[in-house]
């Protein structure tokens, strides 16, 4: 089961990769997304996870679909236990 730190790690990798592919500095992305440069830095350094409005602003600034920033992250609902997040490919555990 993943915790918030693991989610922040995976999100930060996606954000950093997509920002660099777009050829944008943190400051430029902040301007396009209506966010301060320090917010971009905190997201990329795994200090925080974005709120939904921040996720949408980032996607808009990068001109991508919000799901691209969440690529590789999944929620697996629980049946007789609490659900949990997954990062990466298909579930390796059989579903009960």
mmCIF file of N, CA and C in Angstrom:
data_model
loop_
_atom_site.group_PDB
_atom_site.id
_atom_site.type_symbol
_atom_site.label_atom_id
_atom_site.label_comp_id
_atom_site.label_asym_id
_atom_site.label_seq_id
_atom_site.Cartn_x
_atom_site.Cartn_y
_atom_site.Cartn_z
ATOM 1 N N UNK A 1 0.855 -1.173 0.000
ATOM 2 C CA UNK A 1 0.000 0.000 0.000
ATOM 3 C C UNK A 1 0.905 1.243 0.000
ATOM 4 N N UNK A 2 0.551 2.211 -0.828
ATOM 5 C CA UNK A 2 1.339 3.424 -0.936
ATOM 6 C C UNK A 2 0.815 4.501 -0.006
ATOM 7 N N UNK A 3 1.723 5.308 0.486
ATOM 8 C CA UNK A 3 1.322 6.433 1.311
ATOM 9 C C UNK A 3 1.429 7.725 0.508
ATOM 10 N N UNK A 4 1.132 8.830 1.141
ATOM 11 C CA UNK A 4 1.144 10.116 0.453
ATOM 12 C C UNK A 4 2.544 10.454 -0.073
ATOM 13 N N UNK A 5 3.570 10.036 0.623
ATOM 14 C CA UNK A 5 4.937 10.322 0.172
ATOM 15 C C UNK A 5 5.233 9.632 -1.156
ATOM 16 N N UNK A 6 4.777 8.409 -1.314
ATOM 17 C CA UNK A 6 4.975 7.690 -2.568
ATOM 18 C C UNK A 6 4.187 8.332 -3.703
ATOM 19 N N UNK A 7 2.976 8.788 -3.401
ATOM 20 C CA UNK A 7 2.185 9.484 -4.420
ATOM 21 C C UNK A 7 2.862 10.786 -4.819
ATOM 22 N N UNK A 8 3.364 11.531 -3.840
ATOM 23 C CA UNK A 8 4.058 12.784 -4.127
ATOM 24 C C UNK A 8 5.295 12.524 -4.980
ATOM 25 N N UNK A 9 5.997 11.450 -4.696
ATOM 26 C CA UNK A 9 7.194 11.088 -5.465
ATOM 27 C C UNK A 9 6.837 10.826 -6.926
ATOM 28 N N UNK A 10 5.806 10.056 -7.155
ATOM 29 C CA UNK A 10 5.416 9.713 -8.520
ATOM 30 C C UNK A 10 4.864 10.940 -9.248
ATOM 31 N N UNK A 11 4.038 11.740 -8.564
ATOM 32 C CA UNK A 11 3.506 12.948 -9.174
ATOM 33 C C UNK A 11 4.643 13.897 -9.551
ATOM 34 N N UNK A 12 5.609 14.065 -8.652
ATOM 35 C CA UNK A 12 6.712 14.994 -8.918
ATOM 36 C C UNK A 12 7.517 14.558 -10.138
ATOM 37 N N UNK A 13 7.717 13.264 -10.297
ATOM 38 C CA UNK A 13 8.435 12.765 -11.482
ATOM 39 C C UNK A 13 7.674 13.089 -12.757
ATOM 40 N N UNK A 14 6.359 12.881 -12.733
ATOM 41 C CA UNK A 14 5.540 13.195 -13.904
ATOM 42 C C UNK A 14 5.598 14.684 -14.227
ATOM 43 N N UNK A 15 5.410 15.526 -13.212
ATOM 44 C CA UNK A 15 5.418 16.966 -13.418
ATOM 45 C C UNK A 15 6.764 17.436 -13.968
ATOM 46 N N UNK A 16 7.846 17.008 -13.353
ATOM 47 C CA UNK A 16 9.182 17.422 -13.789
ATOM 48 C C UNK A 16 9.450 16.980 -15.228
ATOM 49 N N UNK A 17 9.120 15.744 -15.546
ATOM 50 C CA UNK A 17 9.351 15.223 -16.901
ATOM 51 C C UNK A 17 8.554 16.016 -17.933
ATOM 52 N N UNK A 18 7.278 16.224 -17.663
ATOM 53 C CA UNK A 18 6.425 16.926 -18.625
ATOM 54 C C UNK A 18 6.848 18.385 -18.764
ATOM 55 N N UNK A 19 7.204 19.031 -17.656
ATOM 56 C CA UNK A 19 7.650 20.425 -17.711
ATOM 57 C C UNK A 19 8.914 20.552 -18.545
ATOM 58 N N UNK A 20 9.866 19.650 -18.335
ATOM 59 C CA UNK A 20 11.114 19.704 -19.103
ATOM 60 C C UNK A 20 10.875 19.389 -20.576
ATOM 61 N N UNK A 21 10.002 18.425 -20.860
ATOM 62 C CA UNK A 21 9.673 18.117 -22.256
ATOM 63 C C UNK A 21 9.056 19.332 -22.954
ATOM 64 N N UNK A 22 8.320 20.140 -22.189
ATOM 65 C CA UNK A 22 7.700 21.347 -22.739
ATOM 66 C C UNK A 22 8.706 22.494 -22.858
ATOM 67 N N UNK A 23 9.899 22.306 -22.296
ATOM 68 C CA UNK A 23 10.931 23.336 -22.362
ATOM 69 C C UNK A 23 10.631 24.548 -21.495
ATOM 70 N N UNK A 24 9.940 24.324 -20.376
ATOM 71 C CA UNK A 24 9.541 25.416 -19.497
ATOM 72 C C UNK A 24 10.337 25.413 -18.201
ATOM 73 N N UNK A 25 10.674 26.605 -17.719
ATOM 74 C CA UNK A 25 11.257 26.736 -16.391
ATOM 75 C C UNK A 25 10.117 26.674 -15.376
ATOM 76 N N UNK A 26 10.465 26.529 -14.111
ATOM 77 C CA UNK A 26 9.437 26.564 -13.071
ATOM 78 C C UNK A 26 8.721 27.910 -13.091
ATOM 79 N N UNK A 27 9.463 28.963 -13.306
ATOM 80 C CA UNK A 27 8.870 30.300 -13.343
ATOM 81 C C UNK A 27 7.899 30.449 -14.516
ATOM 82 N N UNK A 28 8.287 29.957 -15.694
ATOM 83 C CA UNK A 28 7.422 30.049 -16.870
ATOM 84 C C UNK A 28 6.147 29.232 -16.671
ATOM 85 N N UNK A 29 6.285 28.018 -16.130
ATOM 86 C CA UNK A 29 5.099 27.213 -15.874
ATOM 87 C C UNK A 29 4.208 27.883 -14.836
ATOM 88 N N UNK A 30 4.820 28.441 -13.806
ATOM 89 C CA UNK A 30 4.046 29.150 -12.793
ATOM 90 C C UNK A 30 3.236 30.278 -13.406
ATOM 91 N N UNK A 31 3.837 31.033 -14.307
ATOM 92 C CA UNK A 31 3.130 32.130 -14.969
ATOM 93 C C UNK A 31 1.962 31.597 -15.795
ATOM 94 N N UNK A 32 2.224 30.562 -16.602
ATOM 95 C CA UNK A 32 1.176 30.002 -17.460
ATOM 96 C C UNK A 32 0.043 29.363 -16.665
ATOM 97 N N UNK A 33 0.385 28.801 -15.498
ATOM 98 C CA UNK A 33 -0.602 28.104 -14.680
ATOM 99 C C UNK A 33 -1.245 28.999 -13.624
ATOM 100 N N UNK A 34 -0.766 30.232 -13.499
ATOM 101 C CA UNK A 34 -1.311 31.110 -12.466
ATOM 102 C C UNK A 34 -0.887 30.696 -11.069
ATOM 103 N N UNK A 35 0.318 30.126 -10.969
ATOM 104 C CA UNK A 35 0.860 29.677 -9.689
ATOM 105 C C UNK A 35 2.222 30.332 -9.471
ATOM 106 N N UNK A 36 2.637 30.412 -8.225
ATOM 107 C CA UNK A 36 3.969 30.952 -7.949
ATOM 108 C C UNK A 36 5.023 29.887 -8.237
ATOM 109 N N UNK A 37 6.175 30.336 -8.644
ATOM 110 C CA UNK A 37 7.299 29.439 -8.947
ATOM 111 C C UNK A 37 7.617 28.519 -7.765
ATOM 112 N N UNK A 38 7.493 29.036 -6.552
ATOM 113 C CA UNK A 38 7.802 28.204 -5.384
ATOM 114 C C UNK A 38 6.821 27.043 -5.242
ATOM 115 N N UNK A 39 5.575 27.239 -5.675
ATOM 116 C CA UNK A 39 4.585 26.141 -5.640
ATOM 117 C C UNK A 39 5.027 25.020 -6.568
ATOM 118 N N UNK A 40 5.494 25.380 -7.764
ATOM 119 C CA UNK A 40 5.990 24.378 -8.715
ATOM 120 C C UNK A 40 7.162 23.630 -8.086
ATOM 121 N N UNK A 41 8.065 24.358 -7.473
ATOM 122 C CA UNK A 41 9.231 23.743 -6.834
ATOM 123 C C UNK A 41 8.848 22.798 -5.709
ATOM 124 N N UNK A 42 7.878 23.189 -4.896
ATOM 125 C CA UNK A 42 7.448 22.317 -3.788
ATOM 126 C C UNK A 42 6.800 21.039 -4.306
ATOM 127 N N UNK A 43 6.054 21.139 -5.401
ATOM 128 C CA UNK A 43 5.454 19.945 -5.995
ATOM 129 C C UNK A 43 6.532 19.033 -6.576
ATOM 130 N N UNK A 44 7.521 19.619 -7.229
ATOM 131 C CA UNK A 44 8.588 18.811 -7.824
ATOM 132 C C UNK A 44 9.537 18.221 -6.781
ATOM 133 N N UNK A 45 9.636 18.864 -5.629
ATOM 134 C CA UNK A 45 10.510 18.342 -4.561
ATOM 135 C C UNK A 45 9.753 17.465 -3.572
ATOM 136 N N UNK A 46 8.513 17.138 -3.891
ATOM 137 C CA UNK A 46 7.700 16.216 -3.092
ATOM 138 C C UNK A 46 7.322 16.760 -1.725
ATOM 139 N N UNK A 47 7.316 18.070 -1.593
ATOM 140 C CA UNK A 47 6.945 18.673 -0.318
ATOM 141 C C UNK A 47 5.435 18.661 -0.151
ATOM 142 N N UNK A 48 4.719 18.718 -1.272
ATOM 143 C CA UNK A 48 3.261 18.687 -1.183
ATOM 144 C C UNK A 48 2.652 18.023 -2.400
ATOM 145 N N UNK A 49 1.411 17.586 -2.217
ATOM 146 C CA UNK A 49 0.589 17.080 -3.312
ATOM 147 C C UNK A 49 -0.345 18.195 -3.742
ATOM 148 N N UNK A 50 -0.702 18.263 -5.029
ATOM 149 C CA UNK A 50 -1.557 19.356 -5.479
ATOM 150 C C UNK A 50 -3.024 19.144 -5.105
ATOM 151 N N UNK A 51 -3.717 20.260 -4.892
ATOM 152 C CA UNK A 51 -5.167 20.213 -4.783
ATOM 153 C C UNK A 51 -5.707 20.055 -6.199
ATOM 154 N N UNK A 52 -6.979 19.747 -6.313
ATOM 155 C CA UNK A 52 -7.578 19.529 -7.628
ATOM 156 C C UNK A 52 -7.483 20.777 -8.497
ATOM 157 N N UNK A 53 -7.675 21.977 -7.915
ATOM 158 C CA UNK A 53 -7.576 23.194 -8.711
ATOM 159 C C UNK A 53 -6.153 23.425 -9.196
ATOM 160 N N UNK A 54 -5.168 23.072 -8.375
ATOM 161 C CA UNK A 54 -3.767 23.206 -8.782
ATOM 162 C C UNK A 54 -3.442 22.221 -9.899
ATOM 163 N N UNK A 55 -3.953 21.012 -9.799
ATOM 164 C CA UNK A 55 -3.755 20.014 -10.848
ATOM 165 C C UNK A 55 -4.292 20.526 -12.184
ATOM 166 N N UNK A 56 -5.484 21.119 -12.152
ATOM 167 C CA UNK A 56 -6.085 21.649 -13.372
ATOM 168 C C UNK A 56 -5.301 22.842 -13.920
ATOM 169 N N UNK A 57 -4.796 23.692 -13.040
ATOM 170 C CA UNK A 57 -3.976 24.827 -13.482
ATOM 171 C C UNK A 57 -2.687 24.349 -14.139
ATOM 172 N N UNK A 58 -2.049 23.355 -13.519
ATOM 173 C CA UNK A 58 -0.814 22.816 -14.099
ATOM 174 C C UNK A 58 -1.074 22.221 -15.479
ATOM 175 N N UNK A 59 -2.119 21.428 -15.589
ATOM 176 C CA UNK A 59 -2.455 20.818 -16.874
ATOM 177 C C UNK A 59 -2.740 21.893 -17.915
ATOM 178 N N UNK A 60 -3.460 22.932 -17.530
ATOM 179 C CA UNK A 60 -3.749 24.021 -18.456
ATOM 180 C C UNK A 60 -2.481 24.736 -18.892
ATOM 181 N N UNK A 61 -1.603 25.013 -17.946
ATOM 182 C CA UNK A 61 -0.336 25.679 -18.256
ATOM 183 C C UNK A 61 0.555 24.844 -19.161
ATOM 184 N N UNK A 62 0.491 23.536 -18.992
ATOM 185 C CA UNK A 62 1.297 22.621 -19.808
ATOM 186 C C UNK A 62 0.586 22.215 -21.103
ATOM 187 N N UNK A 63 -0.681 22.622 -21.225
ATOM 188 C CA UNK A 63 -1.511 22.271 -22.381
ATOM 189 C C UNK A 63 -1.604 20.761 -22.581
ATOM 190 N N UNK A 64 -1.932 20.080 -21.469
ATOM 191 C CA UNK A 64 -2.104 18.626 -21.474
ATOM 192 C C UNK A 64 -3.394 18.299 -20.728
ATOM 193 N N UNK A 65 -3.818 17.063 -20.821
ATOM 194 C CA UNK A 65 -4.946 16.590 -20.031
ATOM 195 C C UNK A 65 -4.459 16.335 -18.601
ATOM 196 N N UNK A 66 -5.271 16.643 -17.583
ATOM 197 C CA UNK A 66 -4.848 16.436 -16.196
ATOM 198 C C UNK A 66 -4.383 15.006 -15.905
ATOM 199 N N UNK A 67 -4.983 14.037 -16.578
ATOM 200 C CA UNK A 67 -4.604 12.644 -16.353
ATOM 201 C C UNK A 67 -3.149 12.342 -16.661
ATOM 202 N N UNK A 68 -2.527 13.128 -17.531
ATOM 203 C CA UNK A 68 -1.112 12.896 -17.846
ATOM 204 C C UNK A 68 -0.236 13.125 -16.626
ATOM 205 N N UNK A 69 -0.631 14.039 -15.749
ATOM 206 C CA UNK A 69 0.130 14.281 -14.521
ATOM 207 C C UNK A 69 -0.065 13.162 -13.503
ATOM 208 N N UNK A 70 -1.124 12.391 -13.690
ATOM 209 C CA UNK A 70 -1.423 11.278 -12.776
ATOM 210 C C UNK A 70 -1.054 9.931 -13.374
ATOM 211 N N UNK A 71 -0.382 9.963 -14.511
ATOM 212 C CA UNK A 71 -0.027 8.728 -15.213
ATOM 213 C C UNK A 71 0.714 7.759 -14.294
ATOM 214 N N UNK A 72 0.274 6.510 -14.324
ATOM 215 C CA UNK A 72 0.924 5.469 -13.537
ATOM 216 C C UNK A 72 0.380 5.335 -12.124
ATOM 217 N N UNK A 73 -0.543 6.188 -11.722
ATOM 218 C CA UNK A 73 -1.122 6.113 -10.379
ATOM 219 C C UNK A 73 -2.553 5.618 -10.498
ATOM 220 N N UNK A 74 -2.930 4.694 -9.662
ATOM 221 C CA UNK A 74 -4.272 4.114 -9.694
ATOM 222 C C UNK A 74 -4.801 3.942 -8.280
ATOM 223 N N UNK A 75 -6.103 3.983 -8.154
ATOM 224 C CA UNK A 75 -6.773 3.653 -6.890
ATOM 225 C C UNK A 75 -7.410 2.294 -7.061
ATOM 226 N N UNK A 76 -7.149 1.424 -6.149
ATOM 227 C CA UNK A 76 -7.759 0.095 -6.176
ATOM 228 C C UNK A 76 -8.751 0.022 -5.038
ATOM 229 N N UNK A 77 -10.035 -0.066 -5.354
ATOM 230 C CA UNK A 77 -11.024 -0.124 -4.277
ATOM 231 C C UNK A 77 -10.904 -1.418 -3.490
ATOM 232 N N UNK A 78 -11.276 -1.340 -2.244
ATOM 233 C CA UNK A 78 -11.244 -2.521 -1.399
ATOM 234 C C UNK A 78 -12.543 -3.295 -1.495
ATOM 235 N N UNK A 79 -12.505 -4.524 -1.075
ATOM 236 C CA UNK A 79 -13.731 -5.319 -1.003
ATOM 237 C C UNK A 79 -14.027 -5.537 0.477
ATOM 238 N N UNK A 80 -13.255 -6.370 1.107
ATOM 239 C CA UNK A 80 -13.444 -6.585 2.540
ATOM 240 C C UNK A 80 -12.405 -5.816 3.345
ATOM 241 N N UNK A 81 -11.594 -5.020 2.634
ATOM 242 C CA UNK A 81 -10.592 -4.198 3.303
ATOM 243 C C UNK A 81 -10.596 -2.824 2.648
ATOM 244 N N UNK A 82 -9.881 -1.907 3.216
ATOM 245 C CA UNK A 82 -9.823 -0.542 2.709
ATOM 246 C C UNK A 82 -9.058 -0.530 1.390
ATOM 247 N N UNK A 83 -9.502 0.302 0.431
ATOM 248 C CA UNK A 83 -8.813 0.440 -0.849
ATOM 249 C C UNK A 83 -7.449 1.088 -0.661
ATOM 250 N N UNK A 84 -6.667 1.124 -1.733
ATOM 251 C CA UNK A 84 -5.330 1.709 -1.661
ATOM 252 C C UNK A 84 -4.870 2.166 -3.041
ATOM 253 N N UNK A 85 -3.853 3.028 -3.051
ATOM 254 C CA UNK A 85 -3.281 3.517 -4.295
ATOM 255 C C UNK A 85 -2.240 2.549 -4.807
ATOM 256 N N UNK A 86 -2.044 2.554 -6.114
ATOM 257 C CA UNK A 86 -0.999 1.772 -6.778
ATOM 258 C C UNK A 86 -0.265 2.695 -7.725
ATOM 259 N N UNK A 87 1.023 2.477 -7.867
ATOM 260 C CA UNK A 87 1.830 3.195 -8.839
ATOM 261 C C UNK A 87 2.421 2.170 -9.779
ATOM 262 N N UNK A 88 2.381 2.451 -11.074
ATOM 263 C CA UNK A 88 2.975 1.555 -12.052
ATOM 264 C C UNK A 88 1.933 0.809 -12.843
ATOM 265 N N UNK A 89 2.318 -0.376 -13.303
ATOM 266 C CA UNK A 89 1.481 -1.160 -14.200
ATOM 267 C C UNK A 89 0.334 -1.860 -13.512
ATOM 268 N N UNK A 90 -0.032 -2.952 -14.074
ATOM 269 C CA UNK A 90 -1.172 -3.747 -13.588
ATOM 270 C C UNK A 90 -0.919 -4.228 -12.164
ATOM 271 N N UNK A 91 -2.004 -4.483 -11.451
ATOM 272 C CA UNK A 91 -1.899 -5.045 -10.094
ATOM 273 C C UNK A 91 -1.239 -6.404 -10.158
ATOM 274 N N UNK A 92 -0.323 -6.624 -9.218
ATOM 275 C CA UNK A 92 0.317 -7.924 -9.159
ATOM 276 C C UNK A 92 -0.445 -8.872 -8.242
ATOM 277 N N UNK A 93 -1.297 -8.318 -7.378
ATOM 278 C CA UNK A 93 -2.079 -9.154 -6.480
ATOM 279 C C UNK A 93 -3.408 -9.520 -7.152
ATOM 280 N N UNK A 94 -3.826 -10.753 -7.001
ATOM 281 C CA UNK A 94 -5.156 -11.095 -7.527
ATOM 282 C C UNK A 94 -6.220 -10.369 -6.728
ATOM 283 N N UNK A 95 -7.271 -10.000 -7.385
ATOM 284 C CA UNK A 95 -8.379 -9.314 -6.734
ATOM 285 C C UNK A 95 -9.256 -10.318 -6.017
ATOM 286 N N UNK A 96 -9.592 -10.082 -4.724
ATOM 287 C CA UNK A 96 -10.425 -11.048 -3.983
ATOM 288 C C UNK A 96 -11.831 -11.131 -4.523
#
